[in-house]
mmCIF file of C-alpha atoms in Angstrom:
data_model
loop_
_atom_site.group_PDB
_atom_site.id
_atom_site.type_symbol
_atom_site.label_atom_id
_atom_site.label_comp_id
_atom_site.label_asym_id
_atom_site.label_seq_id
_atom_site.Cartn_x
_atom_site.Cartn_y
_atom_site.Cartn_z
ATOM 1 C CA UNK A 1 -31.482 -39.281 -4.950
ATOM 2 C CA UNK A 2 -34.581 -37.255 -5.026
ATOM 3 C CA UNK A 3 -34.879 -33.641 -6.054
ATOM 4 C CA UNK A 4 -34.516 -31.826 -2.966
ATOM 5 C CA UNK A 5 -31.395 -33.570 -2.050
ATOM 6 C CA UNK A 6 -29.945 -33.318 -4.864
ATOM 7 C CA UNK A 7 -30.334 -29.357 -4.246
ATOM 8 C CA UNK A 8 -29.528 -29.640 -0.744
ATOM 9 C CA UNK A 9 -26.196 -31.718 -1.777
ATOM 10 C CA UNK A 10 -25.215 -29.317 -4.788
ATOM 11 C CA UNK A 11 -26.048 -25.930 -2.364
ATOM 12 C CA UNK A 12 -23.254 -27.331 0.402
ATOM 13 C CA UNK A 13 -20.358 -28.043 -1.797
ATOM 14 C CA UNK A 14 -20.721 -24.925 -3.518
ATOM 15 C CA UNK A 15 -20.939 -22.915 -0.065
ATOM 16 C CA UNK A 16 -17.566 -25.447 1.264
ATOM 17 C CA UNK A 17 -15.892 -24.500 -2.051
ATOM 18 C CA UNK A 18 -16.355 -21.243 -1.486
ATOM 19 C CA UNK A 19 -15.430 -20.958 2.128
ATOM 20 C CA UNK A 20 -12.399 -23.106 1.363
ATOM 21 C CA UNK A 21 -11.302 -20.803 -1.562
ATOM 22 C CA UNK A 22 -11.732 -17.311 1.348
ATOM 23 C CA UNK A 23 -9.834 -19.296 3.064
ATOM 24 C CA UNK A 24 -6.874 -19.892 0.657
ATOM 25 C CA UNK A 25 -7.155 -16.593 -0.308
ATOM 26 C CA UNK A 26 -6.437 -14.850 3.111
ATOM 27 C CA UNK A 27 -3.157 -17.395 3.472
ATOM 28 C CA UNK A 28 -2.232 -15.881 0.260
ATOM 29 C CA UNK A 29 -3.082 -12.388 1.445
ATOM 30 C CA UNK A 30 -0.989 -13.041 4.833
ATOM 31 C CA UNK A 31 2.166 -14.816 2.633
ATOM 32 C CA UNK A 32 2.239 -10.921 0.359
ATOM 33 C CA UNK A 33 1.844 -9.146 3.970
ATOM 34 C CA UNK A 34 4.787 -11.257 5.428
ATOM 35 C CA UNK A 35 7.115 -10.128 2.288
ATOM 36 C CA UNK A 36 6.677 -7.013 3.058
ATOM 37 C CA UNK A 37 6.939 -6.830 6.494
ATOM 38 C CA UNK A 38 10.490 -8.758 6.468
ATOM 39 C CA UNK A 39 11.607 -6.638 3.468
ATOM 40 C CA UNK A 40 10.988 -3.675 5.919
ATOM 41 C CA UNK A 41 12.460 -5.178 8.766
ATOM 42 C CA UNK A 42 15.335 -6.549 6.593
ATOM 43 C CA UNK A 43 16.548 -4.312 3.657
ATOM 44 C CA UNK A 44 17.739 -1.238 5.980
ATOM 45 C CA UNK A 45 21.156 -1.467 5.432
ATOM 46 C CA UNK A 46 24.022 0.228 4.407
ATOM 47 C CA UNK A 47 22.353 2.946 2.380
ATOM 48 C CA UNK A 48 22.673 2.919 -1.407
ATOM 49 C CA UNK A 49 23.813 5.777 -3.690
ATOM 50 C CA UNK A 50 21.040 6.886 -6.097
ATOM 51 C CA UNK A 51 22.527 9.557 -7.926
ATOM 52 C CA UNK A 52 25.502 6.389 -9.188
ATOM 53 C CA UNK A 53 22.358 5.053 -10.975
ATOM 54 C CA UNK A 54 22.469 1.401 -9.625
ATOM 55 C CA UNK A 55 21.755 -1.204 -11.301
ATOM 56 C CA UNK A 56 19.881 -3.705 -10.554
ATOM 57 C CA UNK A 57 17.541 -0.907 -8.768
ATOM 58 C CA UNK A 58 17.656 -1.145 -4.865
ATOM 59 C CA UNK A 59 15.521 -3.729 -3.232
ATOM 60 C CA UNK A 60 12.150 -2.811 -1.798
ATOM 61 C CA UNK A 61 12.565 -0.363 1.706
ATOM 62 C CA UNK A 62 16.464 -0.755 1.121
ATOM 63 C CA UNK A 63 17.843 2.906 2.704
ATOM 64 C CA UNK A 64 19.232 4.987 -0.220
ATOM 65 C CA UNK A 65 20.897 8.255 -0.335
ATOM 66 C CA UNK A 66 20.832 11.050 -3.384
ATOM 67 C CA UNK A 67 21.643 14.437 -4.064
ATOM 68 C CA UNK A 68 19.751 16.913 -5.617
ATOM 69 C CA UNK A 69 17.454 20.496 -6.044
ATOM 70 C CA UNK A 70 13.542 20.157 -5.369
ATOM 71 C CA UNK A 71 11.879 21.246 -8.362
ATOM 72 C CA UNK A 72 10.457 25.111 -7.934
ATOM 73 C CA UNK A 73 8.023 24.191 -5.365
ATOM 74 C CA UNK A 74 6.277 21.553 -7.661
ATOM 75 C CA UNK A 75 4.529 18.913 -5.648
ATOM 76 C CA UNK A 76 1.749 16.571 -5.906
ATOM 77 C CA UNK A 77 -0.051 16.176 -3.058
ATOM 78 C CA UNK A 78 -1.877 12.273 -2.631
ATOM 79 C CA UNK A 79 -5.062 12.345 -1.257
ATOM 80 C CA UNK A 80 -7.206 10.148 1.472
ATOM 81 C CA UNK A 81 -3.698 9.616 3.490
ATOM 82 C CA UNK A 82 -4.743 8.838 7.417
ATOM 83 C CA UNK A 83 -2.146 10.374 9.940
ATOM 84 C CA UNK A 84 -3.759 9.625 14.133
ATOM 85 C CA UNK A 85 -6.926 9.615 12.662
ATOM 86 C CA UNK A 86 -6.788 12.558 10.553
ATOM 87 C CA UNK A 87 -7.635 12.658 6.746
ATOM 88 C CA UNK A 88 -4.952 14.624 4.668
ATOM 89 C CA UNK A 89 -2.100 14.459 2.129
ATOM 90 C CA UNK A 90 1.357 13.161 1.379
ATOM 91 C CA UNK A 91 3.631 15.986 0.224
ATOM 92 C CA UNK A 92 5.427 14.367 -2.937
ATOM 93 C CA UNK A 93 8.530 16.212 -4.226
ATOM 94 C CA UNK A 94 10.088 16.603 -7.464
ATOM 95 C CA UNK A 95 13.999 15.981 -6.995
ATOM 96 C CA UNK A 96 16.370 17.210 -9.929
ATOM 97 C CA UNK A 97 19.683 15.416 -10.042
ATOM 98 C CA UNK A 98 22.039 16.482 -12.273
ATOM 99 C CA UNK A 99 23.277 12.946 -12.771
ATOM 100 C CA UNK A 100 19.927 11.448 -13.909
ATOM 101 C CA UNK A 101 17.772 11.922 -16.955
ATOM 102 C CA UNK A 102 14.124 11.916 -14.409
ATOM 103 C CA UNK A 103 12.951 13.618 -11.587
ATOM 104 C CA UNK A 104 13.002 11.439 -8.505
ATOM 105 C CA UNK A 105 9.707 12.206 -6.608
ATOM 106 C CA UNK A 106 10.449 11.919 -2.815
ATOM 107 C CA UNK A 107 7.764 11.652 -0.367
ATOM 108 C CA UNK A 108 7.903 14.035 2.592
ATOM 109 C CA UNK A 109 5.427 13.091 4.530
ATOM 110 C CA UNK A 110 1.803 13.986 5.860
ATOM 111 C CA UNK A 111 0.175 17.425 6.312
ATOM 112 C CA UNK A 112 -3.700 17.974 6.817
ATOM 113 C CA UNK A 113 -6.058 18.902 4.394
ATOM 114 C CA UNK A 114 -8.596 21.553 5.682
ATOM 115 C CA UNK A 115 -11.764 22.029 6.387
ATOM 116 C CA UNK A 116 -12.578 23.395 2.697
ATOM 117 C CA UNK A 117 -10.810 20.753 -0.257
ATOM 118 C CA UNK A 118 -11.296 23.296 -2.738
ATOM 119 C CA UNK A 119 -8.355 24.805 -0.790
ATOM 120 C CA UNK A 120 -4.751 22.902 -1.124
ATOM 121 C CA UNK A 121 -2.006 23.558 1.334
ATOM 122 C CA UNK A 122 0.724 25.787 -0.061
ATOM 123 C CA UNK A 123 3.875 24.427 1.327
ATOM 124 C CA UNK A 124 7.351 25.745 0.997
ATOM 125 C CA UNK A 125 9.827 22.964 0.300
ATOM 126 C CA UNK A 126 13.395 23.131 0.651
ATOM 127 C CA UNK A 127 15.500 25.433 -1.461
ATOM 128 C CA UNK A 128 18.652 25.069 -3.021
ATOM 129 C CA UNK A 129 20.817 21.669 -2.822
ATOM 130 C CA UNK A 130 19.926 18.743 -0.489
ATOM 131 C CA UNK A 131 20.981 15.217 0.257
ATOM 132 C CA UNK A 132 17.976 13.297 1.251
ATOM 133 C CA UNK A 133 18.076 10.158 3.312
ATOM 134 C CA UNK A 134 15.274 7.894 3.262
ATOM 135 C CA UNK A 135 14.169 4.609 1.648
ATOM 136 C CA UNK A 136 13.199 3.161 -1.652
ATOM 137 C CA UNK A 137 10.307 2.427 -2.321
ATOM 138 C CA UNK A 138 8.516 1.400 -6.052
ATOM 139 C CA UNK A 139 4.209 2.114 -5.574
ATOM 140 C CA UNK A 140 3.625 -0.510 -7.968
ATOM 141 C CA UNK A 141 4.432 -2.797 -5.246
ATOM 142 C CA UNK A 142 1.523 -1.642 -3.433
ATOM 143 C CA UNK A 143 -1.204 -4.248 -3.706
ATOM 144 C CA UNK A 144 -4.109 -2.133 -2.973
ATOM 145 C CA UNK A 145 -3.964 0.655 -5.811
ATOM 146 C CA UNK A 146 -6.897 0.620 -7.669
ATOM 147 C CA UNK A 147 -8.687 2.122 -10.039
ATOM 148 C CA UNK A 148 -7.515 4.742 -13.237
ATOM 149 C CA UNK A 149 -5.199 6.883 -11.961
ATOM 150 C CA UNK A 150 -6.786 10.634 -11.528
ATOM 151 C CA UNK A 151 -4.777 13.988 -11.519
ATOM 152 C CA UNK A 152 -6.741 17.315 -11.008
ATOM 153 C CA UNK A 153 -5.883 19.741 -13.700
ATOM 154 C CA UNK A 154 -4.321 23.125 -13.509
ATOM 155 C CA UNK A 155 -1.583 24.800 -11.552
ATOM 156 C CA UNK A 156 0.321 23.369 -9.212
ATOM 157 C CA UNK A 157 0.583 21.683 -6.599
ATOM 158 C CA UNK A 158 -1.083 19.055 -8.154
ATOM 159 C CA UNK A 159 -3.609 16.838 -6.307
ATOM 160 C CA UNK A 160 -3.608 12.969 -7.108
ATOM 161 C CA UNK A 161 -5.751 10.011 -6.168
ATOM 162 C CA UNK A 162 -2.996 7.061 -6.975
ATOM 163 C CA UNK A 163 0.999 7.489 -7.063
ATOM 164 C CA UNK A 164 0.890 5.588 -10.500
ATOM 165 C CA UNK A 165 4.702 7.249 -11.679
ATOM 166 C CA UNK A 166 3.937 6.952 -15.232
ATOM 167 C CA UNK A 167 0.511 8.171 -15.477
ATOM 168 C CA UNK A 168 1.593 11.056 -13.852
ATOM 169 C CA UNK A 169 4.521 11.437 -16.292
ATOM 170 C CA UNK A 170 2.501 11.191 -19.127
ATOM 171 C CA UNK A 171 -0.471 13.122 -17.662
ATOM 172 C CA UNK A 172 2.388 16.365 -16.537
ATOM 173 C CA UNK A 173 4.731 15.826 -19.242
ATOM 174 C CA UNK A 174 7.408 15.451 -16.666
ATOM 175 C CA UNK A 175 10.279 12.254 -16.518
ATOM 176 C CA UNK A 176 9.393 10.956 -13.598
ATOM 177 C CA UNK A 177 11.488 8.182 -12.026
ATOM 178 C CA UNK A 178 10.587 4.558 -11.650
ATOM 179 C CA UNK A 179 10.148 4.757 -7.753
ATOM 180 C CA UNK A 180 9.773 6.827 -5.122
ATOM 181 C CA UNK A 181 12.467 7.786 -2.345
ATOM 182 C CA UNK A 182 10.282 7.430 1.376
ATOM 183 C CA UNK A 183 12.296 10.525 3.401
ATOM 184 C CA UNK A 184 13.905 9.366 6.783
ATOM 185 C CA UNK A 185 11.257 9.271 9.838
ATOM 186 C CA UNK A 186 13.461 11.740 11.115
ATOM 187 C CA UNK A 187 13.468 15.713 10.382
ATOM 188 C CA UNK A 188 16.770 16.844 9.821
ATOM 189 C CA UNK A 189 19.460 15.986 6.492
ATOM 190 C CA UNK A 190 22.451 17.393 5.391
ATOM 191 C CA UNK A 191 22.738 19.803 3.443
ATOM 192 C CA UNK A 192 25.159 20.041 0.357
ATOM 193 C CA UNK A 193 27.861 22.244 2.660
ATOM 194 C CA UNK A 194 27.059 19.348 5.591
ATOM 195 C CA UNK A 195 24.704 22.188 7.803
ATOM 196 C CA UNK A 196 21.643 20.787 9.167
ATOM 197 C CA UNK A 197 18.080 21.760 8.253
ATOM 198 C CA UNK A 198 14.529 20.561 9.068
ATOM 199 C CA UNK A 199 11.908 19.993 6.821
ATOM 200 C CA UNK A 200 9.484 17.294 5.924
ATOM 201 C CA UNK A 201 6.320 16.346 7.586
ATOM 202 C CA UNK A 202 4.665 14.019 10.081
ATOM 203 C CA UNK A 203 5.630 10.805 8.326
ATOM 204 C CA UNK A 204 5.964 6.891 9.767
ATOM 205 C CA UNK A 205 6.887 4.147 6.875
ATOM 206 C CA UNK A 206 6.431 1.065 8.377
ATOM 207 C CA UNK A 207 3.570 -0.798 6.216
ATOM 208 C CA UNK A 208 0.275 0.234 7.368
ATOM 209 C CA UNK A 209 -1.809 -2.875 6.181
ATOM 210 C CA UNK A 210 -3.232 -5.681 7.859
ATOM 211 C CA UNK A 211 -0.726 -7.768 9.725
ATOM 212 C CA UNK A 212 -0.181 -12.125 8.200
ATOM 213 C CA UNK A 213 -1.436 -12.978 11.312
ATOM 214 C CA UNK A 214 -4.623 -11.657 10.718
ATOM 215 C CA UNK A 215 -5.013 -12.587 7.602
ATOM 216 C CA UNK A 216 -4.229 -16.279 9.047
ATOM 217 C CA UNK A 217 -6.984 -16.079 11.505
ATOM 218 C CA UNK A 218 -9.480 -15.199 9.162
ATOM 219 C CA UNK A 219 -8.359 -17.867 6.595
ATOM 220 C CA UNK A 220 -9.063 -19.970 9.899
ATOM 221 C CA UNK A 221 -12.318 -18.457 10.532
ATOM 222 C CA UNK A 222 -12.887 -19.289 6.620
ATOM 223 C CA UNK A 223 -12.108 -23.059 7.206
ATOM 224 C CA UNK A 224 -14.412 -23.272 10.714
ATOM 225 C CA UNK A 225 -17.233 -22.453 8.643
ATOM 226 C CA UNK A 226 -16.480 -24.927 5.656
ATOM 227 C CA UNK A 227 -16.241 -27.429 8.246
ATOM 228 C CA UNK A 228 -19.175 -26.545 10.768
ATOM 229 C CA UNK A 229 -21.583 -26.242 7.240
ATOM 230 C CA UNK A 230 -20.299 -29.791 6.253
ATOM 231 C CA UNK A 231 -21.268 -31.176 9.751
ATOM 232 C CA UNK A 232 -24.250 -29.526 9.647
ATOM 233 C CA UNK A 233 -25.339 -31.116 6.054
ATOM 234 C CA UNK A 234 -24.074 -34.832 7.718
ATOM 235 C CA UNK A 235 -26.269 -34.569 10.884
ATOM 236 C CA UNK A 236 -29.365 -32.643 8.999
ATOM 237 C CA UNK A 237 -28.796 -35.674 6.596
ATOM 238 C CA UNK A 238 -28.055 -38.609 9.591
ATOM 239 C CA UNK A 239 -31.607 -36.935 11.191
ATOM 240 C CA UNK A 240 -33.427 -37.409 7.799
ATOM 241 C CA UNK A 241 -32.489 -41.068 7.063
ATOM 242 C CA UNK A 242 -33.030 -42.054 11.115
ATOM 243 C CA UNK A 243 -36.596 -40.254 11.156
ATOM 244 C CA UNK A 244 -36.937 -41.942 7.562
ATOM 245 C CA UNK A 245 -35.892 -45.695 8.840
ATOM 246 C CA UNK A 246 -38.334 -45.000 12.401
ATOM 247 C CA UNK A 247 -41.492 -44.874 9.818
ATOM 248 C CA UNK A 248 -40.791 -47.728 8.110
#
């Protein structure tokens, strides 16, 4: 095998491993997606008691229930969250339950942030005792959190790049719970004497990512070209040895 072959052979199984490996890598991609698509569509049962302190913990998106006093208007606010096109925040709350040792952060939804970012919304959040319906939800499950987590000092609210629960406890000094409680698409909950009241923002919890079956037909997309550039190296090659054979 002369030089050039050898270069041409060694430059199309690198470029088919490759492609291949995309390939496997988007069917892996669209396997995570489909967990947590059917954990949505499946864990939204009878709603678990948080303040009993369950354990094991609730599964992922399971609907939970828990009682409790938001934390004198401390919030952190997450940043770069899309809402109909719209770049703003998630409002996260600090929950105090008597029953457990942490504050249970509980995310309330979207609210815009502003022309000027040097400017953060000041909210009101509800006072005095609440029972929150929603679901449970851990961030670490979140596969596309990345980088060091960063939290803006000085007064709050507190603006955040990452929900990463125990940076933030270590960075604030606060106990911070393990997870985060997702508060019910809809905009009313009890209240502790069982009178209604609204609050919470523009919020929608079904997984925002990129569905399995895309990720499928770009694993496909992946092979097709794996294949097509090994066809193309057999017929460039085929050509070579026919034009070769026609000389002699």
């Amino acid at each position: 095998m002369n030089r050039g072959k050898l270069v041409a052979v060694t430059l199309t199984v690198l470029a088919i491993f490759i492609l291949v490996n995309l390939g496997l890598w988007q069917l892996e991609r669209a396997d995570e997606k489909q967990v947590l698509f059917d954990d949505f569509a499946q864990n939204q049962s009878e709603a678990v008691d948080l303040t009993l302190q369950p354990n094991p913990l609730p599964a992922r998106y399971q609907s939970v229930e828990i009682t409790g006093t938001f934390a004198d208007n401390r919030y952190f606010l997450l940043d770069n969250q899309i809402w109909q096109g719209r770049v703003g925040y998630q409002v996260i709350g600090l929950l105090e339950v008597t029953e457990l040792p942490y504050l249970v952060p509980v995310n309330m939804g979207w609210v815009t942030a502003g022309i000027d970012r040097s400017y953060l919304p000041d909210l009101d959040l509800p006072e005095g005792e609440v029972q929150i319906s929603g679901l449970f939800y851990t961030p670490a499950d979140d596969a596309f959190m990345l980088g060091d987590q960063v939290i803006e000092a000085g007064s709050w609210p507190q603006r955040i790049q990452q929900l990463k629960l125990d940076a933030l406890s270590e960075a604030t000094q606060l106990p911070l719970a393990p997870y985060v409680v997702l508060l019910s698409a809809g905009y009313q909950t009890a209240t502790a004497d069982s009178a209604t009241a609204e609050f919470g923002w523009p919020r929608q919890w079904q997984p925002q990512v990129m569905t399995p079956q895309k990720h499928r037909a770009y694993a496909w997309q992946w092979f097709s070209l794996a294949i097509a550039c090994g066809l193309v190296f057999w017929f460039a090659s085929r050509s070579r040895k026919t034009k070769t054979e026609d000389r002699t």
